[in-house]
């Protein structure tokens, strides 16, 4: 009779048992456990079996592999994620690990989305593979591509059911990647009219100048309320949005702004100060140079006596003289 | 001297003084300081004519002379002074508003003749005023001299530098050219003139001479007076500031600012950055009589002016109810900036003006940020920025990230340099005025034949009226000018007036820009 070497299996050397033990350990230490801890807990298991168990758990998506200064950490995945994991596991049964990796990366990017080149860096996969995988995922309706408003050629990818972040779509001023100029113009004019009428009423009240000036000011909160009540905007506008519109009015030279210290808690104050806006007139009328045709002439530099274009035969001047 | 300035000077000299003076003047402007013989040689005119031309130019303060070593006298043209000739109508109009017709005529005579003695001015003005008055009335010399004295008191008229009187006569030969000196204190002294007399009418001079047996022989003075252009400029600058305040705030504030400026007229030099501090009590006392506002209201207005973002008025202390100064340099800078903005707005549109003001406020800004702040679509914003860049209203500042200045790794910031933009605009103004003058001359030349004909007809009518002709004959002569010709004459007159008015308007822009540039250069 040949001697059969029987390997004595320790009682709990069953792979499933090992996995369950590891999962229990992970639950005990939610911040993650190192390989060392697992070894201490189950000293009789060989490194090989341990590795197999851990790999299985990882591929099933129940464990997360993290790197720390001390070494590798294994952490239990959130139950939430575990749920979605099982969801896509069922969907992606046939896909390979690469796709899962790419999906992971996109998920991590949250609602800002991630560019295809960044996916490539993170996963170290070649470009062709990435493109194939992305097409696959898109057709399975797991991810979607959103055009960034900053660079219109760039496409960022994010999970299908997530709302893109404001920085990608541009916020209230963009609708479908198009800058809404007319909307901005309308808001601009409305704000200006509001401030102008306020200044008019203040001027006509004819009280002493201090009161007159103070009543011609409007805080950004007042303007915001007025615009909301007007109801010309389909999109909800915040106070910062109104402040950007008021800033454009300042750059138009029609409005001036002062900042005053306001008590915390007064309506509209931010960090202890309030911005006040007031409609103003320009300080000089259109200057003399632009009243002559030469001031606005597009061919000014070519004009000289005796040439094709000269003051004597200037058609702009002729038209202007006929007024 | 830029090409545009030289062209403009040559046009002005030709219009006011004629061909020869123009040739000499332009030659001097081009080549700087030169002695007499060299001028004659280079321009190819005879020495005699050169002398006469130089006489005219020196009389009008357009050319100055200096004695160099070895006794050579060199003449130098003042280009900026020649350009002031554009502003003569404005000076005359200002005097008219301040001192009515008498003052207006005094300044007009002084400007047209360069320098004049007081007695000559008074006589001429009295004669001219008497012309326009009704028969029987004459203009008294005393009234005219009073106005003259008032003009000198407010520094609108000043004494010219003259040859210093030496106590002991110089033993050596007289110097080739006198060095003129003028004492600062004597600048505005007016000689005690007892001019008694009345203005004479041109036609009836014989009768009047007989009718004034008791008139003393007027004493004539020998020192010349000239118009003080700096003082006029100060006045224009004050006007601009007051109207800016009126536009930004209300009428009362502008009156207060005007009072403050009037009080500092004599005490502050024209190139100072701030006026002298004025206390609120003083201002209250000096307000014009019609404005009865209480002290508290005045104080409130002053506080408002000092707090305004315009920063024209500043508070410098608390004594005497609050000491306030007017920030002249800041005011000029704001006016120059407003001029630039206005030009950008008219030339390129209000969106471009928005971008321009944005870059002005932020000092240095990237293209992406321009789109965000100004709320203008990216494509249009880019287009406008490049257009303004190509017209030199803006400039780019490069900030490289890497030592090799690779364009993809460099920051490009847009910025506005107000001084250089102002200079660029000033140059454009000069060329524009030259164009307008040329067009005016062209229009006149086109219709020369018609003008001559109308002049002849007028002369005939006048002579016939003098000899007492009948209505019918006058009508016949008038009909020599047909209706379409009359129409043409009307159009011509209207066009010439329009071009003239336009020159004066462009000159206003020139004034603001020049004052700002001068003020900034002095500061540095």
CSV table of N, CA and C in Angstrom, one decimal, chain A residues 189-250:
chain,number,residue,atom,x,y,z
A,189,UNK,N,-31.6,95.1,-18.4
A,189,UNK,CA,-32.4,96.3,-18.5
A,189,UNK,C,-33.4,96.4,-17.4
A,190,UNK,N,-33.9,95.3,-16.9
A,190,UNK,CA,-34.9,95.4,-15.8
A,190,UNK,C,-34.3,95.9,-14.5
A,191,UNK,N,-33.1,95.4,-14.2
A,191,UNK,CA,-32.4,95.9,-13.0
A,191,UNK,C,-32.1,97.3,-13.1
A,192,UNK,N,-31.7,97.8,-14.3
A,192,UNK,CA,-31.3,99.2,-14.5
A,192,UNK,C,-32.6,100.1,-14.3
A,193,UNK,N,-33.7,99.6,-14.9
A,193,UNK,CA,-34.9,100.4,-14.8
A,193,UNK,C,-35.3,100.5,-13.3
A,194,UNK,N,-35.2,99.4,-12.6
A,194,UNK,CA,-35.6,99.5,-11.2
A,194,UNK,C,-34.7,100.5,-10.4
A,195,UNK,N,-33.4,100.4,-10.6
A,195,UNK,CA,-32.5,101.4,-9.9
A,195,UNK,C,-32.8,102.8,-10.4
A,196,UNK,N,-33.1,103.0,-11.7
A,196,UNK,CA,-33.3,104.3,-12.1
A,196,UNK,C,-34.5,104.9,-11.5
A,197,UNK,N,-35.6,104.1,-11.5
A,197,UNK,CA,-36.8,104.7,-10.9
A,197,UNK,C,-36.7,105.0,-9.4
A,198,UNK,N,-35.9,104.2,-8.8
A,198,UNK,CA,-35.6,104.4,-7.3
A,198,UNK,C,-34.9,105.8,-7.2
A,199,UNK,N,-33.9,106.0,-8.1
A,199,UNK,CA,-33.2,107.3,-8.0
A,199,UNK,C,-34.1,108.4,-8.3
A,200,UNK,N,-35.0,108.3,-9.3
A,200,UNK,CA,-35.9,109.3,-9.6
A,200,UNK,C,-36.8,109.8,-8.5
A,201,UNK,N,-37.4,108.8,-7.8
A,201,UNK,CA,-38.3,109.1,-6.7
A,201,UNK,C,-37.5,109.8,-5.6
A,202,UNK,N,-36.2,109.3,-5.4
A,202,UNK,CA,-35.4,109.9,-4.3
A,202,UNK,C,-35.1,111.4,-4.7
A,203,UNK,N,-34.8,111.6,-6.0
A,203,UNK,CA,-34.5,113.0,-6.3
A,203,UNK,C,-35.7,113.9,-6.2
A,204,UNK,N,-36.9,113.4,-6.5
A,204,UNK,CA,-38.1,114.2,-6.5
A,204,UNK,C,-38.6,114.5,-5.1
A,205,UNK,N,-38.1,113.7,-4.1
A,205,UNK,CA,-38.6,113.9,-2.8
A,205,UNK,C,-38.1,115.2,-2.2
A,206,UNK,N,-37.0,115.7,-2.7
A,206,UNK,CA,-36.5,117.1,-2.3
A,206,UNK,C,-36.3,117.2,-0.8
A,207,UNK,N,-35.9,116.2,-0.2
A,207,UNK,CA,-35.5,116.3,1.2
A,207,UNK,C,-34.1,116.7,1.3
A,208,UNK,N,-33.6,116.7,2.5
A,208,UNK,CA,-32.2,117.1,2.6
A,208,UNK,C,-31.3,116.0,1.9
A,209,UNK,N,-30.1,116.4,1.4
A,209,UNK,CA,-29.4,115.6,0.5
A,209,UNK,C,-29.0,114.2,1.0
A,210,UNK,N,-28.7,114.1,2.3
A,210,UNK,CA,-28.3,112.8,2.9
A,210,UNK,C,-29.4,111.8,2.7
A,211,UNK,N,-30.6,112.2,3.0
A,211,UNK,CA,-31.7,111.3,2.9
A,211,UNK,C,-32.0,110.9,1.5
A,212,UNK,N,-31.8,112.0,0.6
A,212,UNK,CA,-32.1,111.7,-0.8
A,212,UNK,C,-31.1,110.7,-1.3
A,213,UNK,N,-29.9,110.8,-0.9
A,213,UNK,CA,-28.9,109.9,-1.5
A,213,UNK,C,-29.1,108.5,-0.9
A,214,UNK,N,-29.4,108.4,0.4
A,214,UNK,CA,-29.5,107.1,1.0
A,214,UNK,C,-30.7,106.4,0.4
A,215,UNK,N,-31.8,107.1,0.1
A,215,UNK,CA,-33.0,106.4,-0.4
A,215,UNK,C,-32.8,106.1,-1.9
A,216,UNK,N,-31.8,106.6,-2.6
A,216,UNK,CA,-31.6,106.2,-4.0
A,216,UNK,C,-30.8,104.9,-4.1
A,217,UNK,N,-30.3,104.5,-3.0
A,217,UNK,CA,-29.6,103.2,-3.0
A,217,UNK,C,-30.5,102.0,-2.9
A,218,UNK,N,-30.1,100.9,-3.5
A,218,UNK,CA,-30.9,99.7,-3.3
A,218,UNK,C,-29.9,98.6,-3.1
A,219,UNK,N,-30.2,97.7,-2.1
A,219,UNK,CA,-29.3,96.6,-1.8
A,219,UNK,C,-29.5,95.5,-2.8
A,220,UNK,N,-28.5,94.7,-2.9
A,220,UNK,CA,-28.6,93.6,-3.9
A,220,UNK,C,-29.8,92.7,-3.5
A,221,UNK,N,-30.1,92.6,-2.2
A,221,UNK,CA,-31.3,91.7,-1.8
A,221,UNK,C,-32.6,92.3,-2.4
A,222,UNK,N,-32.7,93.7,-2.3
A,222,UNK,CA,-33.9,94.3,-2.8
A,222,UNK,C,-34.1,94.0,-4.3
A,223,UNK,N,-33.0,94.2,-5.0
A,223,UNK,CA,-33.1,93.9,-6.5
A,223,UNK,C,-33.4,92.5,-6.8
A,224,UNK,N,-32.9,91.6,-6.0
A,224,UNK,CA,-33.1,90.2,-6.2
A,224,UNK,C,-34.6,89.9,-6.0
A,225,UNK,N,-35.2,90.5,-4.9
A,225,UNK,CA,-36.6,90.2,-4.6
A,225,UNK,C,-37.4,90.8,-5.8
A,226,UNK,N,-37.1,92.0,-6.3
A,226,UNK,CA,-37.8,92.6,-7.4
A,226,UNK,C,-37.8,91.7,-8.6
A,227,UNK,N,-36.6,91.2,-8.9
A,227,UNK,CA,-36.5,90.3,-10.1
A,227,UNK,C,-37.3,89.1,-10.0
A,228,UNK,N,-37.3,88.5,-8.7
A,228,UNK,CA,-38.0,87.2,-8.5
A,228,UNK,C,-39.5,87.5,-8.7
A,229,UNK,N,-39.9,88.7,-8.1
A,229,UNK,CA,-41.4,88.9,-8.2
A,229,UNK,C,-41.8,89.2,-9.6
A,230,UNK,N,-40.9,89.8,-10.4
A,230,UNK,CA,-41.2,90.1,-11.8
A,230,UNK,C,-41.6,88.8,-12.6
A,231,UNK,N,-40.9,87.8,-12.2
A,231,UNK,CA,-41.2,86.5,-12.8
A,231,UNK,C,-40.8,86.3,-14.2
A,232,UNK,N,-39.8,87.1,-14.7
A,232,UNK,CA,-39.4,86.9,-16.1
A,232,UNK,C,-38.4,85.8,-16.3
A,233,UNK,N,-38.0,85.2,-15.2
A,233,UNK,CA,-37.0,84.1,-15.3
A,233,UNK,C,-37.6,82.8,-15.0
A,234,UNK,N,-37.3,81.8,-16.0
A,234,UNK,CA,-37.9,80.5,-15.7
A,234,UNK,C,-37.1,79.8,-14.7
A,235,UNK,N,-35.8,80.1,-14.7
A,235,UNK,CA,-34.8,79.4,-13.8
A,235,UNK,C,-34.8,80.2,-12.5
A,236,UNK,N,-34.6,79.5,-11.5
A,236,UNK,CA,-34.4,80.1,-10.1
A,236,UNK,C,-33.1,80.8,-10.1
A,237,UNK,N,-33.1,82.1,-9.7
A,237,UNK,CA,-31.9,82.9,-9.7
A,237,UNK,C,-31.5,83.2,-8.3
A,238,UNK,N,-30.2,83.0,-8.0
A,238,UNK,CA,-29.8,83.3,-6.6
A,238,UNK,C,-29.3,84.7,-6.5
A,239,UNK,N,-28.9,85.1,-5.3
A,239,UNK,CA,-28.4,86.5,-5.1
A,239,UNK,C,-27.1,86.7,-5.8
A,240,UNK,N,-26.3,85.7,-5.9
A,240,UNK,CA,-25.0,85.9,-6.6
A,240,UNK,C,-25.2,86.1,-8.1
A,241,UNK,N,-26.2,85.4,-8.6
A,241,UNK,CA,-26.5,85.7,-10.1
A,241,UNK,C,-26.9,87.1,-10.3
A,242,UNK,N,-27.8,87.6,-9.4
A,242,UNK,CA,-28.2,89.0,-9.6
A,242,UNK,C,-27.0,89.9,-9.4
A,243,UNK,N,-26.1,89.6,-8.5
A,243,UNK,CA,-24.9,90.4,-8.3
A,243,UNK,C,-24.0,90.4,-9.6
A,244,UNK,N,-23.9,89.3,-10.3
A,244,UNK,CA,-23.2,89.3,-11.5
A,244,UNK,C,-23.8,90.2,-12.5
A,245,UNK,N,-25.2,90.2,-12.6
A,245,UNK,CA,-25.9,91.1,-13.5
A,245,UNK,C,-25.6,92.6,-13.2
A,246,UNK,N,-25.7,92.9,-11.9
A,246,UNK,CA,-25.4,94.2,-11.4
A,246,UNK,C,-24.0,94.7,-11.7
A,247,UNK,N,-23.1,93.7,-11.6
A,247,UNK,CA,-21.7,94.1,-12.0
A,247,UNK,C,-21.6,94.5,-13.4
A,248,UNK,N,-22.3,93.8,-14.3
A,248,UNK,CA,-22.2,94.2,-15.7
A,248,UNK,C,-22.8,95.6,-15.9
A,249,UNK,N,-23.8,95.9,-15.1
A,249,UNK,CA,-24.3,97.3,-15.2
A,249,UNK,C,-23.2,98.3,-14.7
A,250,UNK,N,-22.4,97.9,-13.7
A,250,UNK,CA,-21.3,98.8,-13.3
A,250,UNK,C,-20.4,99.0,-14.5
